[in-house]
Short mmCIF file of C-alpha atoms in Angstrom, two decimals:
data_model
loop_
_atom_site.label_atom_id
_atom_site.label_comp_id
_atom_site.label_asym_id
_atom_site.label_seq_id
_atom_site.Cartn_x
_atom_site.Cartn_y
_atom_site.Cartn_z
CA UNK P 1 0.00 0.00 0.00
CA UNK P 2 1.14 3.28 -0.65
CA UNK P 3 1.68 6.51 1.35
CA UNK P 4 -1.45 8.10 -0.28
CA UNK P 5 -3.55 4.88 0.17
CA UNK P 6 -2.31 4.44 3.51
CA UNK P 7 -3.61 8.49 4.20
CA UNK P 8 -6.63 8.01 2.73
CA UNK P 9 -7.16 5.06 4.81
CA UNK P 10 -6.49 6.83 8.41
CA UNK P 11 -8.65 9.39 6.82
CA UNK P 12 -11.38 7.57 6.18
CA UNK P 13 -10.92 6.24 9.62
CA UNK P 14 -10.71 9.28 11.40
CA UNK P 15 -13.84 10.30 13.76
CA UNK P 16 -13.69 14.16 13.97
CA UNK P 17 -13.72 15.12 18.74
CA UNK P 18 -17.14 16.53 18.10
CA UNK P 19 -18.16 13.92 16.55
CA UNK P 20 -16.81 11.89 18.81
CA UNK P 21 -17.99 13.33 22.00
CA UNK P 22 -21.58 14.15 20.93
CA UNK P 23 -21.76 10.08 20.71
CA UNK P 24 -19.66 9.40 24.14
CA UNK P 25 -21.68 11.92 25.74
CA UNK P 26 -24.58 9.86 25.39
CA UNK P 27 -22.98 6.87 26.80
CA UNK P 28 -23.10 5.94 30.58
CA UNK P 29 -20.20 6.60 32.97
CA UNK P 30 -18.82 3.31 32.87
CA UNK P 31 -18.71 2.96 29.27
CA UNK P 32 -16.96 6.17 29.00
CA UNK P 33 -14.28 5.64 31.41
CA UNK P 34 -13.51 2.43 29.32
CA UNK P 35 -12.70 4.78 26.37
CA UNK P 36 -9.97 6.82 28.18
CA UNK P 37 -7.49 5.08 27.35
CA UNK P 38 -8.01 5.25 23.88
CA UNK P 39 -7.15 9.15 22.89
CA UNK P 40 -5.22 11.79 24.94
CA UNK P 41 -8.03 13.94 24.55
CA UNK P 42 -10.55 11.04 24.96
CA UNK P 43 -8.46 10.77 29.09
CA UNK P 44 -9.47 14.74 29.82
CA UNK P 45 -13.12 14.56 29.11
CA UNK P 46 -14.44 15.75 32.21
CA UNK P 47 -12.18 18.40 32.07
CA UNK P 48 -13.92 19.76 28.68
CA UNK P 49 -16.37 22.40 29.88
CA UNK P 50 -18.23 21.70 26.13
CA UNK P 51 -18.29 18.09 26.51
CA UNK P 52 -19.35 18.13 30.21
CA UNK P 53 -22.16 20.39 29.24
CA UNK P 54 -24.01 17.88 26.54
CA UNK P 55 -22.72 14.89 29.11
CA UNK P 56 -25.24 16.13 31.61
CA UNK P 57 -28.10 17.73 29.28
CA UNK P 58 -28.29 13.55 28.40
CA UNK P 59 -27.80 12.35 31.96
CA UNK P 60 -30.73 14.54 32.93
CA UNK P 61 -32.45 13.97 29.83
CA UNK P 62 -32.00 9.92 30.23
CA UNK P 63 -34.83 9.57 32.44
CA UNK P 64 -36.37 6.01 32.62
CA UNK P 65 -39.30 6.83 35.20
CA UNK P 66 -42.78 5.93 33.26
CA UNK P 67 -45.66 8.16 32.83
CA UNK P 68 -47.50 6.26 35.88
CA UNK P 69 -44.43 7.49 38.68
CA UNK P 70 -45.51 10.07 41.53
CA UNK P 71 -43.03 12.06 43.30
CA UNK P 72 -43.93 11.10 47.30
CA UNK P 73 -43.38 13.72 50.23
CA UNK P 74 -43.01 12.26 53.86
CA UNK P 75 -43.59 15.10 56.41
CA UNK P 76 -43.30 14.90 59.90
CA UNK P 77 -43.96 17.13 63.24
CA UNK P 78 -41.23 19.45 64.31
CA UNK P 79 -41.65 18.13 67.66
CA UNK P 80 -42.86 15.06 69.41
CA UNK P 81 -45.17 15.63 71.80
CA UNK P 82 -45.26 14.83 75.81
CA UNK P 83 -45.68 12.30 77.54
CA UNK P 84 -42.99 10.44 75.78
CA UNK P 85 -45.16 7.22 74.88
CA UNK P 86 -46.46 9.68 72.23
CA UNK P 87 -44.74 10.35 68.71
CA UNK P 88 -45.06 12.63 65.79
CA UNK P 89 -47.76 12.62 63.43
CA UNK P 90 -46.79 12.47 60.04
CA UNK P 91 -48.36 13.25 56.50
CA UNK P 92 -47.85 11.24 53.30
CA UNK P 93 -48.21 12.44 50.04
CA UNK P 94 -48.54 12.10 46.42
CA UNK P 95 -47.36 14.26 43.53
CA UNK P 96 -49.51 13.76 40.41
CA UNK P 97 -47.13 12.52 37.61
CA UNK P 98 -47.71 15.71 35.54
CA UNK P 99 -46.26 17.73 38.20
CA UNK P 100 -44.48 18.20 41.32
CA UNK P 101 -46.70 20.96 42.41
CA UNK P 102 -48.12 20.93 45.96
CA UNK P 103 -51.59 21.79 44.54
CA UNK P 104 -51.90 18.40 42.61
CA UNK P 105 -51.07 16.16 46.14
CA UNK P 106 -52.85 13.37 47.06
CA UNK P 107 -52.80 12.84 51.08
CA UNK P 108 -52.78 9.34 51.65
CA UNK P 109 -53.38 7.78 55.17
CA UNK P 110 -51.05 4.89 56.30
CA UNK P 111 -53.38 1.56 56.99
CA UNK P 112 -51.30 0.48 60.10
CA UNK P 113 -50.02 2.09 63.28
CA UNK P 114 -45.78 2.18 64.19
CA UNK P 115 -44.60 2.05 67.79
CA UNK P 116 -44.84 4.92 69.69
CA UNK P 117 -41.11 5.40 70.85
CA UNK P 118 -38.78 6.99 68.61
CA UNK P 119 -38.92 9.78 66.31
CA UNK P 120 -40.35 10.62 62.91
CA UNK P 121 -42.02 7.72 60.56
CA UNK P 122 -38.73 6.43 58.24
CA UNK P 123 -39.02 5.00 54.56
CA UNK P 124 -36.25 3.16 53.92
CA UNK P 125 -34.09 3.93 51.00
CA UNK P 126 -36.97 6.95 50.28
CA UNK P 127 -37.84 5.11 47.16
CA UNK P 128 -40.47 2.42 46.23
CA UNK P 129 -39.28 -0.76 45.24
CA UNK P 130 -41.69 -2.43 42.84
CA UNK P 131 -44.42 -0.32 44.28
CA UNK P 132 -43.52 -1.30 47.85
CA UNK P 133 -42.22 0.83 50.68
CA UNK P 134 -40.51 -0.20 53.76
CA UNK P 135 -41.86 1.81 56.76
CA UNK P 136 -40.32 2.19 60.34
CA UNK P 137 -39.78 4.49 63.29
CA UNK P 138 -36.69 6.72 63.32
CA UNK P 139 -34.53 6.50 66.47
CA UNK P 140 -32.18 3.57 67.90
CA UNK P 141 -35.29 1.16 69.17
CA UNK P 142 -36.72 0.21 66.06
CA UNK P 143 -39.48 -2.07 67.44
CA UNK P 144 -41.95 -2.52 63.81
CA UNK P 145 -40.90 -3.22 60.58
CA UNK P 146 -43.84 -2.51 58.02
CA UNK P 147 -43.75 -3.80 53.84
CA UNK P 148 -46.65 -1.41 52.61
CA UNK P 149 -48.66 -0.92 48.80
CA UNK P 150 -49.90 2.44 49.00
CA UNK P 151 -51.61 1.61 45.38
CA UNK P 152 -53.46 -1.52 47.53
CA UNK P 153 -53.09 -0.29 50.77
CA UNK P 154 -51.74 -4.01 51.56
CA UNK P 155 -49.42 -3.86 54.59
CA UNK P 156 -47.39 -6.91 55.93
CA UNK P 157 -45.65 -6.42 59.36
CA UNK P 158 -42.27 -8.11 59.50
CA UNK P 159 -41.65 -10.26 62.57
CA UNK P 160 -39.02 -9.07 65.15
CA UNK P 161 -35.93 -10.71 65.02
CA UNK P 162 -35.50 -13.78 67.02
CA UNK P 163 -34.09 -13.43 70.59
CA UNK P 164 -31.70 -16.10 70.31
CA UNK P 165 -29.67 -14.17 67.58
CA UNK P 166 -28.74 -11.30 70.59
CA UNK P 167 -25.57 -12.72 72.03
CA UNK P 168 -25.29 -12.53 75.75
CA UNK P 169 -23.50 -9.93 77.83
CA UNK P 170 -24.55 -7.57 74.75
CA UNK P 171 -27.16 -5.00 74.27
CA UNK P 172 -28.12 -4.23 70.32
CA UNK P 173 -27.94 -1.31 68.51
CA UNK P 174 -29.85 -1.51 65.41
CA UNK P 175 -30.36 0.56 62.22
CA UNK P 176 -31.72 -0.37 59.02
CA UNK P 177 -29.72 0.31 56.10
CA UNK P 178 -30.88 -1.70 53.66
CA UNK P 179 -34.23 -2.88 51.55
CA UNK P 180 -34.00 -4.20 48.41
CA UNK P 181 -35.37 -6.83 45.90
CA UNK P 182 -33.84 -10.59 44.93
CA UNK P 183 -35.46 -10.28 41.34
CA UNK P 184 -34.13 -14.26 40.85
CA UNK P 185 -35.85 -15.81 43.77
CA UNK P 186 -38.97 -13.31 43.61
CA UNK P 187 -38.08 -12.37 47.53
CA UNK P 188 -37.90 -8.82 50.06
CA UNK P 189 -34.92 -8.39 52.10
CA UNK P 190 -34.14 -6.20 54.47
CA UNK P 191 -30.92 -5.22 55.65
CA UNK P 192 -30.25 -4.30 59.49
CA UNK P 193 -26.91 -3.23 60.70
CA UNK P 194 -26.31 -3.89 64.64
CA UNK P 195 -23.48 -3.06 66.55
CA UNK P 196 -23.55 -4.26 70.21
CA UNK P 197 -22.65 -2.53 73.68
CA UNK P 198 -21.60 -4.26 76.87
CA UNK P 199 -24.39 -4.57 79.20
CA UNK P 200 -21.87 -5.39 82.06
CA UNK P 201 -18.53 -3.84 83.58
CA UNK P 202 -15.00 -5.69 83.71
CA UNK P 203 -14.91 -7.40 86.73
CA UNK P 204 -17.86 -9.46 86.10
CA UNK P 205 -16.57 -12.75 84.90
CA UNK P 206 -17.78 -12.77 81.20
CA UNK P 207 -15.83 -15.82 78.94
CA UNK P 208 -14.13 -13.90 76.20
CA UNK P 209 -15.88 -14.84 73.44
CA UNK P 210 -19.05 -13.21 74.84
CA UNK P 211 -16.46 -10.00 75.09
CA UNK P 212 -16.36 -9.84 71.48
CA UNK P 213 -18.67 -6.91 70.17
CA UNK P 214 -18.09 -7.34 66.93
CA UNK P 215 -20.92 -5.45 64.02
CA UNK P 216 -22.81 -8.10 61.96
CA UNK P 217 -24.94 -7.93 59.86
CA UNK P 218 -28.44 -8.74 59.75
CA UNK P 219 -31.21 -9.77 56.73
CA UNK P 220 -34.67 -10.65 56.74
CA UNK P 221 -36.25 -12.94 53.49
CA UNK P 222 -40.13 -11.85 52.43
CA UNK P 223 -40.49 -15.67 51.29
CA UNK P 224 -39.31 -17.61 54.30
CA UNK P 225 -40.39 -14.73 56.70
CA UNK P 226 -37.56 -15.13 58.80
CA UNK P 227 -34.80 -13.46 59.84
CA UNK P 228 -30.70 -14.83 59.74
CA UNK P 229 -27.28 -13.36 60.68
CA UNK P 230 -25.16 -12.68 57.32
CA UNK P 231 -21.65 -14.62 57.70
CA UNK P 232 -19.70 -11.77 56.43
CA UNK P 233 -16.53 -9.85 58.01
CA UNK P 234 -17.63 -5.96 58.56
CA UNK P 235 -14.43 -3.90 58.62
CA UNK P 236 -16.80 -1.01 58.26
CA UNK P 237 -19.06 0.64 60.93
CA UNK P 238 -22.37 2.49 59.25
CA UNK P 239 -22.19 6.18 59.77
CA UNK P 240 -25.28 8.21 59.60
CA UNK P 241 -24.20 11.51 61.89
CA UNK P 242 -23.20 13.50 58.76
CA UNK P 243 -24.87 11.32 56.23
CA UNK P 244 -28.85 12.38 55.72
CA UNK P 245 -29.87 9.65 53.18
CA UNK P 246 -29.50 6.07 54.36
CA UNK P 247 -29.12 2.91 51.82
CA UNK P 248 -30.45 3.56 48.74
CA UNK P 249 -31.37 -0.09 46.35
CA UNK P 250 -31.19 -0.30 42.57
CA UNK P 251 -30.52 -3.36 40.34
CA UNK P 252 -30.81 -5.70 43.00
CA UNK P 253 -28.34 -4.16 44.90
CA UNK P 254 -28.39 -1.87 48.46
CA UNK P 255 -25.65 1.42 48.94
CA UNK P 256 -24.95 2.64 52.23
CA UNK P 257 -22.33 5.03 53.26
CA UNK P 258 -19.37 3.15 55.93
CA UNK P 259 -16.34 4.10 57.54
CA UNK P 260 -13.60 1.82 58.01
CA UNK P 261 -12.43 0.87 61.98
CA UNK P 262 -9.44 2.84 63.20
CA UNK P 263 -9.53 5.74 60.67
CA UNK P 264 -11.67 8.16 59.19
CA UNK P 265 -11.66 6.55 55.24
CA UNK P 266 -15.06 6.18 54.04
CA UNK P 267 -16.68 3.86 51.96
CA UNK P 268 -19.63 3.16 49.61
CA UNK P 269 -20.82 -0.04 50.87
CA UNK P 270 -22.85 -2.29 48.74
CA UNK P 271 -24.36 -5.37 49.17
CA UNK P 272 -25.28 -7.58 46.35
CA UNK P 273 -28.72 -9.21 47.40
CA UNK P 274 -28.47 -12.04 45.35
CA UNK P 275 -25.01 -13.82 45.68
CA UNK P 276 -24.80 -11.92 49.52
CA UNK P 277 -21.54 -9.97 48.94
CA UNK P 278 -19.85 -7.36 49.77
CA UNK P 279 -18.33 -4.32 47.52
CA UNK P 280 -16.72 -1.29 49.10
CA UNK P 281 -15.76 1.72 47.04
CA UNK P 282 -13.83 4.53 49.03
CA UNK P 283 -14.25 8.04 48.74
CA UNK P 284 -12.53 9.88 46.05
CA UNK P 285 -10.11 12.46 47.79
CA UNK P 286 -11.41 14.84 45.53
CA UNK P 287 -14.72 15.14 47.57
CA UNK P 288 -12.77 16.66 50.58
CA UNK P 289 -12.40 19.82 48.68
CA UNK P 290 -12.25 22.49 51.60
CA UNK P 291 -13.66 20.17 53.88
CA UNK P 292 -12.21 18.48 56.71
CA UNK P 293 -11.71 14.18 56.45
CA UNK P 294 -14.55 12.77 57.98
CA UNK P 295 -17.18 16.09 58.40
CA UNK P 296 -18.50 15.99 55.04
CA UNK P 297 -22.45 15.65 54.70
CA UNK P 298 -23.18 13.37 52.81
CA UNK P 299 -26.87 12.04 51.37
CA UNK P 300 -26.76 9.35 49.42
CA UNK P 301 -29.53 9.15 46.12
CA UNK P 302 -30.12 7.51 42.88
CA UNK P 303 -30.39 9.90 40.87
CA UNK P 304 -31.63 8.70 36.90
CA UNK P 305 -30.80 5.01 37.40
CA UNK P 306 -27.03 5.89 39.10
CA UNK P 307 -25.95 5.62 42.35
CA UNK P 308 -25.31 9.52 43.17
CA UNK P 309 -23.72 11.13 46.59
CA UNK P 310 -25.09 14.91 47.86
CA UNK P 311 -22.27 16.13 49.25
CA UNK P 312 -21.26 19.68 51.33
CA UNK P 313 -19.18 20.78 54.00
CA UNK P 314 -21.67 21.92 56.93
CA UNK P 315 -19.95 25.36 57.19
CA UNK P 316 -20.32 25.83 52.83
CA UNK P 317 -23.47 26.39 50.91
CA UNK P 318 -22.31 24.40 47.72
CA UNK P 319 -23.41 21.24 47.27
CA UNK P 320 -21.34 18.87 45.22
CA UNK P 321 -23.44 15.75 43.44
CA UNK P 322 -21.21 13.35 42.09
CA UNK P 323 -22.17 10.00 40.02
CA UNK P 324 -20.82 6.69 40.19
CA UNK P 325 -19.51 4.52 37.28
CA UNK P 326 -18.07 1.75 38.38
CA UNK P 327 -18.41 -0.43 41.82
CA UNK P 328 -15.53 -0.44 43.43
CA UNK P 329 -13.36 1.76 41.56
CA UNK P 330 -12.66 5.12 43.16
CA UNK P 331 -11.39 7.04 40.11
CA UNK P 332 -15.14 6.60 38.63
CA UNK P 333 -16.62 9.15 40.45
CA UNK P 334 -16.99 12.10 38.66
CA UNK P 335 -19.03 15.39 39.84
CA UNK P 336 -21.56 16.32 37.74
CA UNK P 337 -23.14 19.38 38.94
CA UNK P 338 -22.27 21.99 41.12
CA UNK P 339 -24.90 23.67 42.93
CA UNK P 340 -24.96 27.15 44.94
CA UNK P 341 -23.41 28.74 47.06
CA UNK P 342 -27.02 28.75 48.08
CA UNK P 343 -26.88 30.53 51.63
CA UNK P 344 -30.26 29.49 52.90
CA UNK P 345 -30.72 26.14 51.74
CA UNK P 346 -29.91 23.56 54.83
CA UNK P 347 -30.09 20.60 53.34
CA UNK P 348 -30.94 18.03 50.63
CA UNK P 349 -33.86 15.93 51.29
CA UNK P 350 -34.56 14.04 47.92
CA UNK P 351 -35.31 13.30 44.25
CA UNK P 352 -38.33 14.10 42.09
CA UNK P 353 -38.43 13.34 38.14
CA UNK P 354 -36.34 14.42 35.37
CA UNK P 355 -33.43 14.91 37.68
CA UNK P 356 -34.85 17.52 40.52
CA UNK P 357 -33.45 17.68 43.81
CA UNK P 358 -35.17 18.58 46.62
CA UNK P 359 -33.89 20.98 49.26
CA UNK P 360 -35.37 22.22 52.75
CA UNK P 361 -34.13 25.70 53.68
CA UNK P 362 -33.39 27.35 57.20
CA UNK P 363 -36.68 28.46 56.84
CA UNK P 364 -38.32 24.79 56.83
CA UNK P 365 -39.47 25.85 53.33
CA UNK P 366 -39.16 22.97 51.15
CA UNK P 367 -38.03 23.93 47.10
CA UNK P 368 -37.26 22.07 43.83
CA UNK P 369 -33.99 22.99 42.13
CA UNK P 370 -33.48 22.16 38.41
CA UNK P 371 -29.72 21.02 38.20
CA UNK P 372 -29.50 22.52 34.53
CA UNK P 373 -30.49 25.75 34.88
CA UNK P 374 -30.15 25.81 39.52
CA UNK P 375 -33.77 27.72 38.77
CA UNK P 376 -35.20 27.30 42.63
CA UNK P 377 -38.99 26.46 42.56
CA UNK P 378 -40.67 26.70 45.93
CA UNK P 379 -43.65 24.66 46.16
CA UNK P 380 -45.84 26.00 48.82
CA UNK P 381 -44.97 23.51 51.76
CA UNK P 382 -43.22 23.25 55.02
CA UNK P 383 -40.88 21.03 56.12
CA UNK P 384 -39.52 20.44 59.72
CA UNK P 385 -35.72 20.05 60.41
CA UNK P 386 -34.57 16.87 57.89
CA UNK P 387 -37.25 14.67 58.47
CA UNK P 388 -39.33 15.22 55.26
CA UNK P 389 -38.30 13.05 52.52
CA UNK P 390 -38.95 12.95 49.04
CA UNK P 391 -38.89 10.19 46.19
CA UNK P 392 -40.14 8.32 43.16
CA UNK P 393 -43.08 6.40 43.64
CA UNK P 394 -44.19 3.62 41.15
CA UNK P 395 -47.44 2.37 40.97
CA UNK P 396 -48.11 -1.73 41.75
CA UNK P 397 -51.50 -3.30 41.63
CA UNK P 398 -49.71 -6.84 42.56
CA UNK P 399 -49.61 -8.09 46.12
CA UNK P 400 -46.37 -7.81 48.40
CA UNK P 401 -44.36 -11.06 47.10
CA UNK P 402 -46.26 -11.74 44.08
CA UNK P 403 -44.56 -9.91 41.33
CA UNK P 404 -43.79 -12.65 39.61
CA UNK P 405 -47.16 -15.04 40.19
#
């Protein structure tokens, strides 16, 4: 072949940048970090402010909830009432899917009753999960476990867990972190995290095995309706003092947010529902940006099928949302969108469709803003402190367990 041929060829062969990165901006994360390698100028895409511009018009644009999705709002009382057997009252409501205007709400009333102690009502994960939301009781005692079908109004209580699985010598401290669905064996689980404190001092004689206080972790099956201790080492302990979202589940998988023992490294933690492992992902240093290690708040979403982190330093007003591409790969998180300085927002308490977040401010007003163009839509509501939650809410006409009889 000759030198002309051969240019002709290469040529012909050639794929113009904006060619190029009008198609990789369409792909997902992953994908694209698989393609870095290929072109120097393919490696310092997220440093093109052109390219990062159509990368997130599609991210927001590649939005996969259907016509028949709500946005929900969980709102609570700002403060529980005395005598202390009573709790806060809460209100549950429905966004028409047109909107996420407070004028087209639908109040809905929950079917069943939670314990009295604790604090505000909880939904797990502050997303539905084939239709189905996992209901508790905020605070360290949680006593009632409720599986409930707003679209059915169907409620199923799960059992407490059996007393035989608290060790001796040890009082538990529980938290849920996790509720997801096995889609191969058709089954519920929930997740529980429990860490345990000595109920006794050092000089009563305890045999050292009972002196081991050891995390585990716990999961509960919908089909066998049972609870079981997960054989699995937990170098991690759950931290939820600067982390406003709990476990979030998508693709059969749960997310929570840990912190390794004896330092301050954190962790995505997720759990794979259906082979019961383990992934951790650490933090990428880059989301310490003027903060201090360790005091970043963090609220974990998914945010248009992706596992997304809400992050700010408590003395900033910027919040930071950066998107994961990979499990277990800490270069692959990349921050998408920048929001603020917003001086009076507190903090984040959700999603909504086509990509909205959902903020509370100081003033316990509760506002959309659009991540393309930060426009700030208040929608006529209160919130109290952080415990109103929003989410997407899927419609589900089938019975709890029987989405695939």
């Amino acid at each position: 072949m000759t030198n002309e041929e051969l240019k002709a060829r290469n040529k012909l062969n050639h794929i113009h940048d904006d060619l190029a990165f009008s198609i990789l901006s369409k792909l997902p994360l992953k994908s694209m970090k698989r393609f870095e390698c290929i072109k120097k100028s393919w490696s310092i895409l997220f440093e093109n402010h052109n390219f990062m511009k159509m990368f997130r018009n599609n991210f927001l644009s590649n939005n996969n909830d259907s016509d028949s999705s709500n946005t929900f709002l969980l709102l609570n009382d700002v403060d529980p009432p005395a005598p202390p057997e009573q709790y806060r009252d809460c209100s549950f409501y429905l966004f028409s899917s047109e909107s996420e205007r407070f004028d087209n709400r639908i109040k809905l009333d929950l079917p069943f009753s939670i314990d009295n102690f604790g604090y505000g009502i909880f939904i797990l994960g502050f997303n539905s999960i084939n239709g189905i939301f996992c209901v508790s009781r905020e605070g360290p005692l949680r006593l009632r476990i409720v599986l409930w079908n707003p679209t059915t109004a169907e409620f199923f209580v799960i059992p407490p867990s059996p007393e035989e699985c608290v060790p001796p010598y040890r009082s538990p401290f529980m938290e849920l972190i996790g509720f997801g669905y096995d889609h191969i064996r058709d089954d519920y689980k929930v997740i529980r995290y429990i860490k345990f404190l000595p109920t006794t001092d050092e000089e009563v004689d305890v045999p050292l095995k009972d002196r081991s206080f050891d995390p585990v972790l716990e999961i509960y099956s919908f089909s066998s309706n049972s609870w079981r201790i997960l054989d699995i080492d937990m170098p991690y302990t759950y931290i939820d003092e600067f982390c406003n979202g709990t476990g979030v589940h998508i693709n059969g998988m749960c997310h929570w947010w840990c912190r390794r023992y004896s330092s301050l490294e954190e962790y995505l933690v997720s759990f794979d529902l259906i082979n019961e492992a383990l992934i951790a992902t650490p933090a990428s240093l880059d989301m310490y940006e003027g903060c201090k290690l360790g005091q970043m708040a963090r609220h974990l979403v998914v945010l248009n099928e992706s596992i997304s982190l809400i992050s700010n330093c408590p003395e900033t007003s910027t919040f930071h949302i950066s998107t994961l591409g990979e499990l277990g790969v800490e270069k692959s998180w990349i921050t998408l969108f920048v929001v603020g300085p917003l001086p009076f927002i507190e903090c984040p308490i959700g999603v909504g469709k086509k990509g909205n977040i959902c903020f509370k401010t100081y003033d316990d007003e509760i506002v959309w803003v659009d991540l393309n163009t930060q426009i700030i839509d208040e929608i006529g509501v209160k919130g109290t402190r952080a415990e109103c939650r929003t989410g997407i809410y899927k419609k589900n006409l089938f019975p709890i367990g029987g989405i695939n009889n």
